[in-house]
Amino acid sequence: MKRIIALFLAVICFVAVFAGCEKVDRNGETETTTLKAEMPEIESTYNKESRTMKTVYRNPDGEITSIVVVIYNEKKQIEKESTYDKDDNLVSMITYKYDENSNISEQAVYNSEAKLEYMYKDYEYKKVKTENGEKFIKLKHNRYNSEGKVDTVFKWEYDEKYNCTAMVTYSSDGKVLTKNEF
């Protein structure tokens, strides 16, 4: 009986291994392909406060795919984040500004030519009391296109304990575009 169970389990394992392969039918022929899934290599450089200054991303073959450089302000907040390609050409850049409570008040996204693509601003926060003290929760902000017109409005929803439950995006005319629930 133990041998039958062992044989049965061996057959199930054998089937499971081959079921995980991708099967491709080419002109009546069956070809089995195993997909290679390797993780990219990530190398980061930190400053004395353990904040990331530079991150180099490499593909599984070791070639650089992108480089991200972060600059902080005197309050140790991210001021600018620039992404470069393997040849040190700018791919994109994001700049940040903060209000007196250290909440983001403006975020600007630039393209590879350092031209403004989007501006996030008009942030609204609410100070609330939680079990762990007081904190600010984000209520909404707007995204402006390169022409300076609002194209998307972002709003957050919370439960009674101020845990974020959803983020809803609206078009400039108030139509719901997406709703992500958490």
PDB file of C-alpha atoms in Angstrom:
ATOM      1  CA  MET A   1       0.000   0.000   0.000  1.00  0.00           C
ATOM      2  CA  LYS A   2       2.874   2.415   0.847  1.00  0.00           C
ATOM      3  CA  ARG A   3       4.435   1.676  -2.556  1.00  0.00           C
ATOM      4  CA  ILE A   4       1.195   2.502  -4.356  1.00  0.00           C
ATOM      5  CA  ILE A   5       0.896   5.808  -2.492  1.00  0.00           C
ATOM      6  CA  ALA A   6       4.560   6.642  -3.203  1.00  0.00           C
ATOM      7  CA  LEU A   7       4.100   5.816  -6.896  1.00  0.00           C
ATOM      8  CA  PHE A   8       0.909   7.888  -7.025  1.00  0.00           C
ATOM      9  CA  LEU A   9       2.683  10.892  -5.431  1.00  0.00           C
ATOM     10  CA  ALA A  10       5.625  10.526  -7.837  1.00  0.00           C
ATOM     11  CA  VAL A  11       3.246  10.602 -10.829  1.00  0.00           C
ATOM     12  CA  ILE A  12       1.464  13.689  -9.440  1.00  0.00           C
ATOM     13  CA  CYS A  13       4.827  15.491  -8.950  1.00  0.00           C
ATOM     14  CA  PHE A  14       5.906  14.538 -12.478  1.00  0.00           C
ATOM     15  CA  VAL A  15       2.671  15.929 -13.956  1.00  0.00           C
ATOM     16  CA  ALA A  16       2.923  19.101 -11.845  1.00  0.00           C
ATOM     17  CA  VAL A  17       6.477  19.802 -13.057  1.00  0.00           C
ATOM     18  CA  PHE A  18       5.551  19.525 -16.730  1.00  0.00           C
ATOM     19  CA  ALA A  19       2.261  21.384 -16.305  1.00  0.00           C
ATOM     20  CA  GLY A  20       4.280  24.461 -15.313  1.00  0.00           C
ATOM     21  CA  CYS A  21       6.007  24.617 -18.697  1.00  0.00           C
ATOM     22  CA  GLU A  22       4.652  26.694 -21.539  1.00  0.00           C
ATOM     23  CA  LYS A  23       3.503  24.547 -24.478  1.00  0.00           C
ATOM     24  CA  VAL A  24       3.570  26.093 -27.940  1.00  0.00           C
ATOM     25  CA  ASP A  25       2.040  24.403 -31.008  1.00  0.00           C
ATOM     26  CA  ARG A  26       3.897  25.247 -34.231  1.00  0.00           C
ATOM     27  CA  ASN A  27       2.479  23.803 -37.480  1.00  0.00           C
ATOM     28  CA  GLY A  28       1.217  20.680 -35.734  1.00  0.00           C
ATOM     29  CA  GLU A  29       4.410  20.154 -33.759  1.00  0.00           C
ATOM     30  CA  THR A  30       4.414  20.534 -29.993  1.00  0.00           C
ATOM     31  CA  GLU A  31       7.338  22.405 -28.491  1.00  0.00           C
ATOM     32  CA  THR A  32       7.956  22.781 -24.760  1.00  0.00           C
ATOM     33  CA  THR A  33       9.586  25.983 -23.559  1.00  0.00           C
ATOM     34  CA  THR A  34      10.790  26.763 -20.053  1.00  0.00           C
ATOM     35  CA  LEU A  35      10.630  30.462 -19.219  1.00  0.00           C
ATOM     36  CA  LYS A  36      13.691  31.989 -17.600  1.00  0.00           C
ATOM     37  CA  ALA A  37      12.761  34.400 -14.801  1.00  0.00           C
ATOM     38  CA  GLU A  38      15.723  36.053 -13.160  1.00  0.00           C
ATOM     39  CA  MET A  39      15.657  39.094 -10.899  1.00  0.00           C
ATOM     40  CA  PRO A  40      17.544  42.232 -11.889  1.00  0.00           C
ATOM     41  CA  GLU A  41      20.506  43.299  -9.791  1.00  0.00           C
ATOM     42  CA  ILE A  42      20.076  46.460  -7.732  1.00  0.00           C
ATOM     43  CA  GLU A  43      23.045  48.340  -6.249  1.00  0.00           C
ATOM     44  CA  SER A  44      22.414  51.327  -3.964  1.00  0.00           C
ATOM     45  CA  THR A  45      24.694  53.961  -2.438  1.00  0.00           C
ATOM     46  CA  TYR A  46      23.649  55.596   0.852  1.00  0.00           C
ATOM     47  CA  ASN A  47      24.596  58.773   2.704  1.00  0.00           C
ATOM     48  CA  LYS A  48      25.522  58.963   6.409  1.00  0.00           C
ATOM     49  CA  GLU A  49      21.799  59.175   7.372  1.00  0.00           C
ATOM     50  CA  SER A  50      21.180  55.878   5.490  1.00  0.00           C
ATOM     51  CA  ARG A  51      19.240  57.646   2.764  1.00  0.00           C
ATOM     52  CA  THR A  52      19.565  56.322  -0.765  1.00  0.00           C
ATOM     53  CA  MET A  53      21.644  58.641  -2.944  1.00  0.00           C
ATOM     54  CA  LYS A  54      22.064  56.542  -6.067  1.00  0.00           C
ATOM     55  CA  THR A  55      20.610  53.253  -7.271  1.00  0.00           C
ATOM     56  CA  VAL A  56      21.925  51.338 -10.283  1.00  0.00           C
ATOM     57  CA  TYR A  57      19.627  48.755 -11.887  1.00  0.00           C
ATOM     58  CA  ARG A  58      21.143  45.977 -13.983  1.00  0.00           C
ATOM     59  CA  ASN A  59      19.456  43.289 -16.055  1.00  0.00           C
ATOM     60  CA  PRO A  60      20.215  39.588 -15.371  1.00  0.00           C
ATOM     61  CA  ASP A  61      23.187  39.834 -17.791  1.00  0.00           C
ATOM     62  CA  GLY A  62      24.759  42.579 -15.652  1.00  0.00           C
ATOM     63  CA  GLU A  63      24.130  45.448 -18.084  1.00  0.00           C
ATOM     64  CA  ILE A  64      22.972  48.747 -16.595  1.00  0.00           C
ATOM     65  CA  THR A  65      19.327  49.461 -17.450  1.00  0.00           C
ATOM     66  CA  SER A  66      18.821  52.641 -15.425  1.00  0.00           C
ATOM     67  CA  ILE A  67      20.340  54.841 -12.732  1.00  0.00           C
ATOM     68  CA  VAL A  68      18.300  56.811 -10.187  1.00  0.00           C
ATOM     69  CA  VAL A  69      19.920  59.725  -8.322  1.00  0.00           C
ATOM     70  CA  VAL A  70      18.165  61.320  -5.329  1.00  0.00           C
ATOM     71  CA  ILE A  71      18.918  64.747  -3.814  1.00  0.00           C
ATOM     72  CA  TYR A  72      17.615  65.748  -0.375  1.00  0.00           C
ATOM     73  CA  ASN A  73      16.907  69.184   1.108  1.00  0.00           C
ATOM     74  CA  GLU A  74      18.138  70.446   4.498  1.00  0.00           C
ATOM     75  CA  LYS A  75      15.129  68.790   6.204  1.00  0.00           C
ATOM     76  CA  LYS A  76      16.152  65.401   4.752  1.00  0.00           C
ATOM     77  CA  GLN A  77      13.173  65.361   2.382  1.00  0.00           C
ATOM     78  CA  ILE A  78      13.500  64.284  -1.236  1.00  0.00           C
ATOM     79  CA  GLU A  79      13.999  67.406  -3.324  1.00  0.00           C
ATOM     80  CA  LYS A  80      14.788  65.853  -6.701  1.00  0.00           C
ATOM     81  CA  GLU A  81      14.822  62.356  -8.167  1.00  0.00           C
ATOM     82  CA  SER A  82      16.464  61.912 -11.579  1.00  0.00           C
ATOM     83  CA  THR A  83      16.459  58.757 -13.699  1.00  0.00           C
ATOM     84  CA  TYR A  84      19.148  58.178 -16.321  1.00  0.00           C
ATOM     85  CA  ASP A  85      19.697  55.487 -18.929  1.00  0.00           C
ATOM     86  CA  LYS A  86      22.845  53.352 -19.177  1.00  0.00           C
ATOM     87  CA  ASP A  87      24.629  56.143 -21.104  1.00  0.00           C
ATOM     88  CA  ASP A  88      23.870  58.793 -18.416  1.00  0.00           C
ATOM     89  CA  ASN A  89      21.190  60.472 -20.545  1.00  0.00           C
ATOM     90  CA  LEU A  90      18.288  61.937 -18.574  1.00  0.00           C
ATOM     91  CA  VAL A  91      15.110  59.832 -18.862  1.00  0.00           C
ATOM     92  CA  SER A  92      12.902  61.667 -16.364  1.00  0.00           C
ATOM     93  CA  MET A  93      13.093  63.931 -13.331  1.00  0.00           C
ATOM     94  CA  ILE A  94      10.715  64.607 -10.429  1.00  0.00           C
ATOM     95  CA  THR A  95      11.010  67.600  -8.093  1.00  0.00           C
ATOM     96  CA  TYR A  96       9.215  67.968  -4.760  1.00  0.00           C
ATOM     97  CA  LYS A  97       8.123  70.856  -2.533  1.00  0.00           C
ATOM     98  CA  TYR A  98       6.714  70.583   0.988  1.00  0.00           C
ATOM     99  CA  ASP A  99       4.425  72.624   3.247  1.00  0.00           C
ATOM    100  CA  GLU A 100       5.189  73.730   6.838  1.00  0.00           C
ATOM    101  CA  ASN A 101       3.982  70.332   8.120  1.00  0.00           C
ATOM    102  CA  SER A 102       6.367  68.400   5.832  1.00  0.00           C
ATOM    103  CA  ASN A 103       3.527  67.240   3.579  1.00  0.00           C
ATOM    104  CA  ILE A 104       4.096  67.290  -0.173  1.00  0.00           C
ATOM    105  CA  SER A 105       2.682  70.506  -1.603  1.00  0.00           C
ATOM    106  CA  GLU A 106       3.933  70.198  -5.170  1.00  0.00           C
ATOM    107  CA  GLN A 107       5.425  67.517  -7.376  1.00  0.00           C
ATOM    108  CA  ALA A 108       6.656  68.242 -10.906  1.00  0.00           C
ATOM    109  CA  VAL A 109       7.439  65.517 -13.461  1.00  0.00           C
ATOM    110  CA  TYR A 110       9.808  66.327 -16.325  1.00  0.00           C
ATOM    111  CA  ASN A 111      10.689  64.330 -19.457  1.00  0.00           C
ATOM    112  CA  SER A 112      14.090  63.510 -20.953  1.00  0.00           C
ATOM    113  CA  GLU A 113      14.392  67.050 -22.335  1.00  0.00           C
ATOM    114  CA  ALA A 114      13.706  68.515 -18.854  1.00  0.00           C
ATOM    115  CA  LYS A 115      10.350  69.815 -20.125  1.00  0.00           C
ATOM    116  CA  LEU A 116       7.430  69.760 -17.682  1.00  0.00           C
ATOM    117  CA  GLU A 117       4.984  66.925 -18.376  1.00  0.00           C
ATOM    118  CA  TYR A 118       2.819  67.023 -15.251  1.00  0.00           C
ATOM    119  CA  MET A 119       2.490  69.095 -12.099  1.00  0.00           C
ATOM    120  CA  TYR A 120       0.769  67.748  -9.008  1.00  0.00           C
ATOM    121  CA  LYS A 121      -0.447  70.454  -6.632  1.00  0.00           C
ATOM    122  CA  ASP A 122      -3.457  71.854  -4.737  1.00  0.00           C
ATOM    123  CA  TYR A 123      -2.870  69.234  -2.055  1.00  0.00           C
ATOM    124  CA  GLU A 124      -5.413  69.178   0.750  1.00  0.00           C
ATOM    125  CA  TYR A 125      -4.646  67.512   4.076  1.00  0.00           C
ATOM    126  CA  LYS A 126      -6.632  67.070   7.275  1.00  0.00           C
ATOM    127  CA  LYS A 127      -5.079  66.778  10.731  1.00  0.00           C
ATOM    128  CA  VAL A 128      -6.691  63.868  12.609  1.00  0.00           C
ATOM    129  CA  LYS A 129      -6.287  62.149  15.966  1.00  0.00           C
ATOM    130  CA  THR A 130      -5.522  58.434  15.889  1.00  0.00           C
ATOM    131  CA  GLU A 131      -4.639  55.783  18.470  1.00  0.00           C
ATOM    132  CA  ASN A 132      -0.968  56.623  17.871  1.00  0.00           C
ATOM    133  CA  GLY A 133      -1.362  60.401  18.111  1.00  0.00           C
ATOM    134  CA  GLU A 134      -2.003  63.041  15.476  1.00  0.00           C
ATOM    135  CA  LYS A 135      -1.259  62.750  11.790  1.00  0.00           C
ATOM    136  CA  PHE A 136      -2.150  64.384   8.493  1.00  0.00           C
ATOM    137  CA  ILE A 137      -4.225  62.457   5.988  1.00  0.00           C
ATOM    138  CA  LYS A 138      -4.265  63.388   2.317  1.00  0.00           C
ATOM    139  CA  LEU A 139      -7.738  64.280   1.055  1.00  0.00           C
ATOM    140  CA  LYS A 140      -7.056  65.309  -2.545  1.00  0.00           C
ATOM    141  CA  HIS A 141      -4.735  66.877  -5.079  1.00  0.00           C
ATOM    142  CA  ASN A 142      -4.856  67.816  -8.760  1.00  0.00           C
ATOM    143  CA  ARG A 143      -2.683  66.876 -11.711  1.00  0.00           C
ATOM    144  CA  TYR A 144      -2.000  69.625 -14.243  1.00  0.00           C
ATOM    145  CA  ASN A 145      -0.857  68.803 -17.779  1.00  0.00           C
ATOM    146  CA  SER A 146       2.019  70.536 -19.574  1.00  0.00           C
ATOM    147  CA  GLU A 147      -0.405  73.276 -20.677  1.00  0.00           C
ATOM    148  CA  GLY A 148      -1.255  74.117 -17.052  1.00  0.00           C
ATOM    149  CA  LYS A 149      -4.790  72.680 -17.126  1.00  0.00           C
ATOM    150  CA  VAL A 150      -6.185  70.231 -14.549  1.00  0.00           C
ATOM    151  CA  ASP A 151      -6.638  66.849 -16.228  1.00  0.00           C
ATOM    152  CA  THR A 152      -7.042  64.566 -13.193  1.00  0.00           C
ATOM    153  CA  VAL A 153      -8.269  64.958  -9.612  1.00  0.00           C
ATOM    154  CA  PHE A 154      -7.151  62.435  -6.985  1.00  0.00           C
ATOM    155  CA  LYS A 155      -9.225  61.865  -3.826  1.00  0.00           C
ATOM    156  CA  TRP A 156      -8.681  59.503  -0.894  1.00  0.00           C
ATOM    157  CA  GLU A 157     -11.276  57.776   1.283  1.00  0.00           C
ATOM    158  CA  TYR A 158     -10.739  56.591   4.872  1.00  0.00           C
ATOM    159  CA  ASP A 159     -12.478  54.425   7.455  1.00  0.00           C
ATOM    160  CA  GLU A 160     -13.385  55.597  10.975  1.00  0.00           C
ATOM    161  CA  LYS A 161      -9.815  54.894  12.185  1.00  0.00           C
ATOM    162  CA  TYR A 162      -8.369  56.931   9.305  1.00  0.00           C
ATOM    163  CA  ASN A 163      -6.985  53.933   7.455  1.00  0.00           C
ATOM    164  CA  CYS A 164      -6.989  54.646   3.736  1.00  0.00           C
ATOM    165  CA  THR A 165      -9.681  52.522   2.072  1.00  0.00           C
ATOM    166  CA  ALA A 166      -9.693  53.872  -1.483  1.00  0.00           C
ATOM    167  CA  MET A 167      -8.132  56.264  -3.964  1.00  0.00           C
ATOM    168  CA  VAL A 168     -10.480  57.603  -6.626  1.00  0.00           C
ATOM    169  CA  THR A 169      -9.366  59.486  -9.746  1.00  0.00           C
ATOM    170  CA  TYR A 170     -11.687  61.851 -11.582  1.00  0.00           C
ATOM    171  CA  SER A 171     -11.467  63.581 -14.942  1.00  0.00           C
ATOM    172  CA  SER A 172     -11.463  67.372 -15.012  1.00  0.00           C
ATOM    173  CA  ASP A 173     -15.233  67.303 -15.604  1.00  0.00           C
ATOM    174  CA  GLY A 174     -15.876  65.113 -12.517  1.00  0.00           C
ATOM    175  CA  LYS A 175     -16.282  61.663 -14.096  1.00  0.00           C
ATOM    176  CA  VAL A 176     -14.795  58.716 -12.174  1.00  0.00           C
ATOM    177  CA  LEU A 177     -11.795  57.288 -14.044  1.00  0.00           C
ATOM    178  CA  THR A 178     -10.581  54.695 -11.544  1.00  0.00           C
ATOM    179  CA  LYS A 179     -11.236  53.544  -8.001  1.00  0.00           C
ATOM    180  CA  ASN A 180      -8.563  51.547  -6.203  1.00  0.00           C
ATOM    181  CA  GLU A 181      -9.781  49.980  -2.972  1.00  0.00           C
ATOM    182  CA  PHE A 182      -7.377  48.835  -0.274  1.00  0.00           C
TER     183      PHE A 182
END
